[in-house]
Coordinates of C-alpha atoms in Angstrom, one line a residue:
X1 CA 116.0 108.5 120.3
X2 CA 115.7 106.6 117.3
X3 CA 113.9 107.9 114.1
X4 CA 113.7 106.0 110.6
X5 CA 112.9 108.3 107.3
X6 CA 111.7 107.3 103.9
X7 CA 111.5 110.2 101.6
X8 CA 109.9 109.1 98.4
X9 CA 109.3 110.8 95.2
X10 CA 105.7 111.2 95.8
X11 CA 105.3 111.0 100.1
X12 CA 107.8 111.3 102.7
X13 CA 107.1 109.5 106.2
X14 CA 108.7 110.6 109.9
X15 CA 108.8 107.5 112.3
X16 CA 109.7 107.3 115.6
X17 CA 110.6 104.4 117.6
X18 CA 108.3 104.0 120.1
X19 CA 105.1 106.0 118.5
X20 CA 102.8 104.2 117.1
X21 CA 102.0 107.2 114.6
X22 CA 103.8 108.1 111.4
X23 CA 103.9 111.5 109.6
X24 CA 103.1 110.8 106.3
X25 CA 103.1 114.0 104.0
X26 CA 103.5 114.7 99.8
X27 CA 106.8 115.3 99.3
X28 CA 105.9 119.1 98.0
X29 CA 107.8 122.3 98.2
X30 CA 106.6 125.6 97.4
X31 CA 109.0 128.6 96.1
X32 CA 108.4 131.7 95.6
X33 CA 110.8 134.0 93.2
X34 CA 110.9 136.8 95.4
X35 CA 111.6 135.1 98.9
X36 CA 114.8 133.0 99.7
X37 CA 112.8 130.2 101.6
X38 CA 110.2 128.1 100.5
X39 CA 106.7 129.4 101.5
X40 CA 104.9 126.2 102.2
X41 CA 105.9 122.1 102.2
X42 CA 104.4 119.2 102.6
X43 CA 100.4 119.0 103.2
X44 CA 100.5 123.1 103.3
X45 CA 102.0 122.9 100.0
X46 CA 98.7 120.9 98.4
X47 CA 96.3 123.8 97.7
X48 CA 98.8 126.4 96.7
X49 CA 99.6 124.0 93.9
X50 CA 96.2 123.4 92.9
X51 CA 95.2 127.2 93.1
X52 CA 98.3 127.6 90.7
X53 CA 99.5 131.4 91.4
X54 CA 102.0 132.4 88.7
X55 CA 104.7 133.5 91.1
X56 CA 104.6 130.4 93.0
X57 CA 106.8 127.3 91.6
X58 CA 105.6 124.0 93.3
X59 CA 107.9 120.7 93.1
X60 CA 109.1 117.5 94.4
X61 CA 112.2 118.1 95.6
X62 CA 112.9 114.4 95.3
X63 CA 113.7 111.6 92.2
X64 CA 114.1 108.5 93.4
X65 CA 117.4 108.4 95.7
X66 CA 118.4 111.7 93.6
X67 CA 118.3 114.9 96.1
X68 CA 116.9 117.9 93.2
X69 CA 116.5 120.3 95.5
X70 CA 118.8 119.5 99.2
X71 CA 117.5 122.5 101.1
X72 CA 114.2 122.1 100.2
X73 CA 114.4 118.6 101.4
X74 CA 115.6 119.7 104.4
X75 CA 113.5 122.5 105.3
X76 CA 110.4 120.0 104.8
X77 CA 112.2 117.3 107.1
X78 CA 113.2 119.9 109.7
X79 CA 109.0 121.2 110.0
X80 CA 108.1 117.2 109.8
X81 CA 110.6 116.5 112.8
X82 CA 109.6 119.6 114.5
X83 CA 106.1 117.9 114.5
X84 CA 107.1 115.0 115.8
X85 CA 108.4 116.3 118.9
X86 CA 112.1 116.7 117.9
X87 CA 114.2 119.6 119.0
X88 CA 117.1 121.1 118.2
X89 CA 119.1 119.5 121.4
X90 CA 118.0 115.7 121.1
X91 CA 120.6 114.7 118.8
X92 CA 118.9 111.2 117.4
X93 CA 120.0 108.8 115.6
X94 CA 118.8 108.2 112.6
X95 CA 117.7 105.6 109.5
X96 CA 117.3 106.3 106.2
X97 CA 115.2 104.3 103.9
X98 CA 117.0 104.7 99.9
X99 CA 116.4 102.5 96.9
X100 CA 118.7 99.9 96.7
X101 CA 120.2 101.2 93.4
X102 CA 121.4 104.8 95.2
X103 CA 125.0 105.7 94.2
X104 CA 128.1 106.1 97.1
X105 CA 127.7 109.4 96.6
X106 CA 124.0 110.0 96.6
X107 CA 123.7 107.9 100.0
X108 CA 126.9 110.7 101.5
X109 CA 124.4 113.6 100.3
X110 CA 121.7 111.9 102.6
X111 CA 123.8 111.5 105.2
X112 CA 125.2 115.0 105.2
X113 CA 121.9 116.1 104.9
X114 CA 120.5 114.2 107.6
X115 CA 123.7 115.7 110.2
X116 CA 123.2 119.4 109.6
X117 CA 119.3 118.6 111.1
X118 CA 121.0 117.7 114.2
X119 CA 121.0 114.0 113.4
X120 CA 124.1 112.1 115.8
X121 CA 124.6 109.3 113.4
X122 CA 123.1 108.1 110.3
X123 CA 122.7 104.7 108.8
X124 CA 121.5 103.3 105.4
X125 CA 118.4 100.8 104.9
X126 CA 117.8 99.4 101.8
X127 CA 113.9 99.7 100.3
X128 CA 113.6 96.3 100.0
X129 CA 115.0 94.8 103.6
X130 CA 113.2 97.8 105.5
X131 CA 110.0 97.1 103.3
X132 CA 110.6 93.0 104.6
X133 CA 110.5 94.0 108.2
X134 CA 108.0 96.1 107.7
X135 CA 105.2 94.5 106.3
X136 CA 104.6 91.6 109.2
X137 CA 104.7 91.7 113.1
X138 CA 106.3 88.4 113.2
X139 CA 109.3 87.0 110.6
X140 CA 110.3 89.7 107.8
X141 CA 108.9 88.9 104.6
X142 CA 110.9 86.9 101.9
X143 CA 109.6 88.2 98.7
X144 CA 108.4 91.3 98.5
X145 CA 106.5 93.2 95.7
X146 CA 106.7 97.1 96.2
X147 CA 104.4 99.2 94.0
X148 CA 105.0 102.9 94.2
X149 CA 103.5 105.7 92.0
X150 CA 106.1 105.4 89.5
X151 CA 108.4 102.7 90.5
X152 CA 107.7 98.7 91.1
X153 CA 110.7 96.3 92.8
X154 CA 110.4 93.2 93.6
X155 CA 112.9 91.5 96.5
X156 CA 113.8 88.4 97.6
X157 CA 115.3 89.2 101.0
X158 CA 117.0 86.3 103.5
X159 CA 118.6 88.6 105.9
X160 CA 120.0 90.8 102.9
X161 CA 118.7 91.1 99.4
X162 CA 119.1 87.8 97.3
X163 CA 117.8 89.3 94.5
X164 CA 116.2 92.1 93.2
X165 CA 114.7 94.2 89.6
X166 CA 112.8 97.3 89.4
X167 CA 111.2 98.4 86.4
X168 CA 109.2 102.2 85.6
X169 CA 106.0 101.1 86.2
X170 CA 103.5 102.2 89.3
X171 CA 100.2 103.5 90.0
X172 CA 100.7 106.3 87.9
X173 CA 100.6 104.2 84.5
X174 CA 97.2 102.5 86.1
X175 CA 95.2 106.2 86.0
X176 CA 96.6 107.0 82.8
X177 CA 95.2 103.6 81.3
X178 CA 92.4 104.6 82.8
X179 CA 92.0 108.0 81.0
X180 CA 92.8 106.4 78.0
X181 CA 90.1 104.1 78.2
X182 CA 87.6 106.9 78.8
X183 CA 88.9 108.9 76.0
X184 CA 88.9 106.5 73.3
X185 CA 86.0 104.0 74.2
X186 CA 83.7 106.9 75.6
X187 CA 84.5 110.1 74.3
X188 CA 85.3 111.7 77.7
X189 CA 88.5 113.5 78.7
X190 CA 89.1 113.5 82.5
X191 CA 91.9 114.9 84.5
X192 CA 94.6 112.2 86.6
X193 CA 92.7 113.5 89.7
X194 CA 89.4 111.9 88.5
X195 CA 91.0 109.0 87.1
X196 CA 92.9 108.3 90.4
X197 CA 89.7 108.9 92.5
X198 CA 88.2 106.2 89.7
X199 CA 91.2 104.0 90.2
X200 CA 90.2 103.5 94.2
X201 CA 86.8 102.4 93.5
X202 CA 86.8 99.6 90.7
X203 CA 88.5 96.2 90.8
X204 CA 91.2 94.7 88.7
X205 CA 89.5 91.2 89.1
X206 CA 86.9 90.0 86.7
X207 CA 84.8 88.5 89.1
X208 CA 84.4 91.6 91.0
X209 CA 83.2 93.2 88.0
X210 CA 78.7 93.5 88.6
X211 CA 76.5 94.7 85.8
X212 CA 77.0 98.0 87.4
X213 CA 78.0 101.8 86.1
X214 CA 79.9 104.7 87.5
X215 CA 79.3 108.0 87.1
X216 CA 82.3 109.5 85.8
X217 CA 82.6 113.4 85.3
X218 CA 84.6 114.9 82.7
X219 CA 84.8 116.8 79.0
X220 CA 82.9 115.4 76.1
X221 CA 85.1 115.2 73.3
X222 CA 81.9 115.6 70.8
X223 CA 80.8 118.8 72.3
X224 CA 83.6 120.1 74.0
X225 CA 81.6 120.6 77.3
X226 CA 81.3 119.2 81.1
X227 CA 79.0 116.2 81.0
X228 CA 78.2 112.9 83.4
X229 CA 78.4 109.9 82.0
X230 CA 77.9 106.6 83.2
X231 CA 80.4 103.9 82.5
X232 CA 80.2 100.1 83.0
X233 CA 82.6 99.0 85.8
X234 CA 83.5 96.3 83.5
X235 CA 85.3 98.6 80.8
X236 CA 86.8 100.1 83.4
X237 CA 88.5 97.0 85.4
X238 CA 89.0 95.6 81.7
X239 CA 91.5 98.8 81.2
X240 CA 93.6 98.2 84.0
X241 CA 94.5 94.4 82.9
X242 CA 97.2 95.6 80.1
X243 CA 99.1 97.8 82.5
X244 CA 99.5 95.1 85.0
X245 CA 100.9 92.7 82.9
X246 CA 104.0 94.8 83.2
X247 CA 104.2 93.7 87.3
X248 CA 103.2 90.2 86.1
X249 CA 106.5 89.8 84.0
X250 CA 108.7 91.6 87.0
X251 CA 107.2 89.2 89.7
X252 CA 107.6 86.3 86.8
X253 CA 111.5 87.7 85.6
X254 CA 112.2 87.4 89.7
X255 CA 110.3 84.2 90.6
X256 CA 112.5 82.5 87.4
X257 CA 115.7 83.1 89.2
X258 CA 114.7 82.6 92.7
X259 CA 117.2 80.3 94.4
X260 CA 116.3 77.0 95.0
X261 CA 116.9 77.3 98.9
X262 CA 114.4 80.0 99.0
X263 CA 111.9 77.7 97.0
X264 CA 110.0 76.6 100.2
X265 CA 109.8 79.8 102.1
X266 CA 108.6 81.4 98.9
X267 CA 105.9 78.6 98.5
X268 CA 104.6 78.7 102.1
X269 CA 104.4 82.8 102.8
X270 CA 103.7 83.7 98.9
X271 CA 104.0 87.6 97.8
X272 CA 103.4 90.6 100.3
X273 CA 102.0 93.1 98.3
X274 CA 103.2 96.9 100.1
X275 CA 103.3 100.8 98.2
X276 CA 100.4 102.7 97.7
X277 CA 99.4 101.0 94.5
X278 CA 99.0 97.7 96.8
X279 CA 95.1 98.8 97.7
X280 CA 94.0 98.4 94.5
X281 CA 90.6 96.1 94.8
X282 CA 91.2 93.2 93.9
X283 CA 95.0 92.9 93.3
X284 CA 96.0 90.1 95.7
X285 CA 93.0 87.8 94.2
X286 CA 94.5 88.4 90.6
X287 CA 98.2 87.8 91.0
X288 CA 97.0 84.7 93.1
X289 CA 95.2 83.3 89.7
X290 CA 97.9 84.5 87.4
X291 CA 101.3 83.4 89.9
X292 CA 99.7 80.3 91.7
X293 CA 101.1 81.7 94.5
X294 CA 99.8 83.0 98.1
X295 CA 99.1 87.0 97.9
X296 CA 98.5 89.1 100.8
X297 CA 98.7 92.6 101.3
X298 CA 101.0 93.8 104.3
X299 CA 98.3 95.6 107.3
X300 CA 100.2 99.5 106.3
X301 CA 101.6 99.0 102.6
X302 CA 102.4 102.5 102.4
X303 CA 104.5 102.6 105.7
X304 CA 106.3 99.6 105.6
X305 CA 109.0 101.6 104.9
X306 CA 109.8 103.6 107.5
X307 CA 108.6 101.2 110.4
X308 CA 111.1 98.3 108.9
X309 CA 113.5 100.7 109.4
X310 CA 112.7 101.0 112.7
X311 CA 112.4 96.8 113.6
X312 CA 115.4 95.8 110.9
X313 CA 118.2 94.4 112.9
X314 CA 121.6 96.6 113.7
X315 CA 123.9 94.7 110.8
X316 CA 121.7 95.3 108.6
X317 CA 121.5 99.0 108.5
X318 CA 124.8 100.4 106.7
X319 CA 127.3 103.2 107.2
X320 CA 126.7 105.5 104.6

């Protein structure tokens, strides 16, 4: 049995091979002071953390590549696995999804990690080749524009990865530009919640922008109280264009080095857009008028992950 594992800062996805299905759950742990395990993770973590108890400390156990918390990891993975049919006897194998940029040492962690929850063997995949595979049914990608919550890389992959840059950027920065907009231009405060649910319903792209309004729920800063307000969609959209010059100058930076043999490919199959920040309305459109350059968005952006893991070829998933 083979299973492929991308645990993110924000989600953490279970594949299989062979299962069409992934688990996809927040990467959430919930302590409690007085008890020596963790009382909830994953989706059961959600509500505790937004009812907030005081003895209850709820976390992401996970930065980046960087294990904060290893046996809350764990005990997450082990109920994930568990739901996926694995048991304590079936000994898989297994293939971990980590940012290019994890250390030696923080790829051994994994690893070790990965063995004491029964795993046989272990290999490495790199975010941006497992992200390549994963993104199309046919040929892996060749350049590749990954746009988590708080992290953006873009890849050029040819087998291995020709080149690569990250920056601190994601779909975080999008709702707070968002909330700033509403604070300063309307007088309303919101929380990230509201601004993410916001986020999914406008459009980056000026022509998708009608002479329409939202009704957007939040504090008035005047009055101090809960108030509707209704908000032109254009003020909104408008908002999210300074943010996303940041991804413009990474895929620009990338695209400026991009060896000439790659050139054509490049040309021909354009950027596939994958991360959770990938279904914002209207992205491929704009980065096709700003690059000149195909755009598409791969079919399950926030699992290409895990299921390139699955499809990449033997070589190119590494010993720890």
């Amino acid at each position: 049995m083979l299973i492929a594992l991308d645990v993110g800062s924000y989600q953490t996805r279970v594949a299989v091979a062979g299962k069409s299905e992934v688990l996809c759950e927040p990467s959430l742990v919930a302590n409690c002071w007085s008890l020596p395990q963790a009382v909830a993770v994953g989706q059961i973590a959600v509500p505790i953390m937004q009812r907030a108890p005081e003895r209850i400390q709820v976390f992401q156990p996970v930065s980046q590549a960087h294990l904060a918390a290893p046996g809350a990891v764990q005990e997450q993975l082990r109920q994930m696995l568990r739901r996926q049919g694995l048991r304590s006897w079936s000994r898989p194998s297994g293939r971990l999804v980590l940012p290019s940029v994890a250390s030696p040492l923080e790829r051994k962690q994994w690893a070790e990690l990965l063995k004491d929850l029964g795993f046989s063997s272990v290999r490495i995949v790199q975010m941006p080749v497992a992200v390549a595979w994963g993104s199309s049914a046919g040929d892996p990608a060749v350049a590749v524009v990954d746009i988590g919550a708080t992290t953006s890389e873009m890849a050029l992959v040819a087998a291995d990865v020709v080149l690569r840059r990250s920056i601190r950027w994601g779909g975080d920065d999008l709702e707070t530009a968002l909330q700033r907009c509403l604070y300063q231009e309307h007088g309303l405060e919101v929380s990230q919640a509201t601004a993410r649910l916001l986020k999914h319903q406008i459009s980056c792209w000026a022509d998708h922008w009608p002479g329409q309004s939202l009704e957007v729920r939040g504090r008035e800063l005047a009055s101090g109280l809960p108030i509707y307000r209704d908000v032109p969609v254009a003020s909104l959209g408008q908002a999210l264009i300074e943010p996303l010059q940041r991804l413009l100058e990474l895929i620009r930076s990338v695209l400026d080095q991009m060896p000439p043999l790659l050139a054509e490919s490049v040309l021909q199959q354009g950027l596939m857009l994958t991360g959770g920040a990938a279904y914002l309305q209207g992205l491929e459109a704009y980065l096709k008028e700003q690059v000149d350059l195909p755009v598409q968005r791969a079919p399950r952006p926030i699992e290409s992950g895990v299921l390139g893991a699955l499809r990449v070829r033997p070589e190119l998933a590494l010993e720890p």
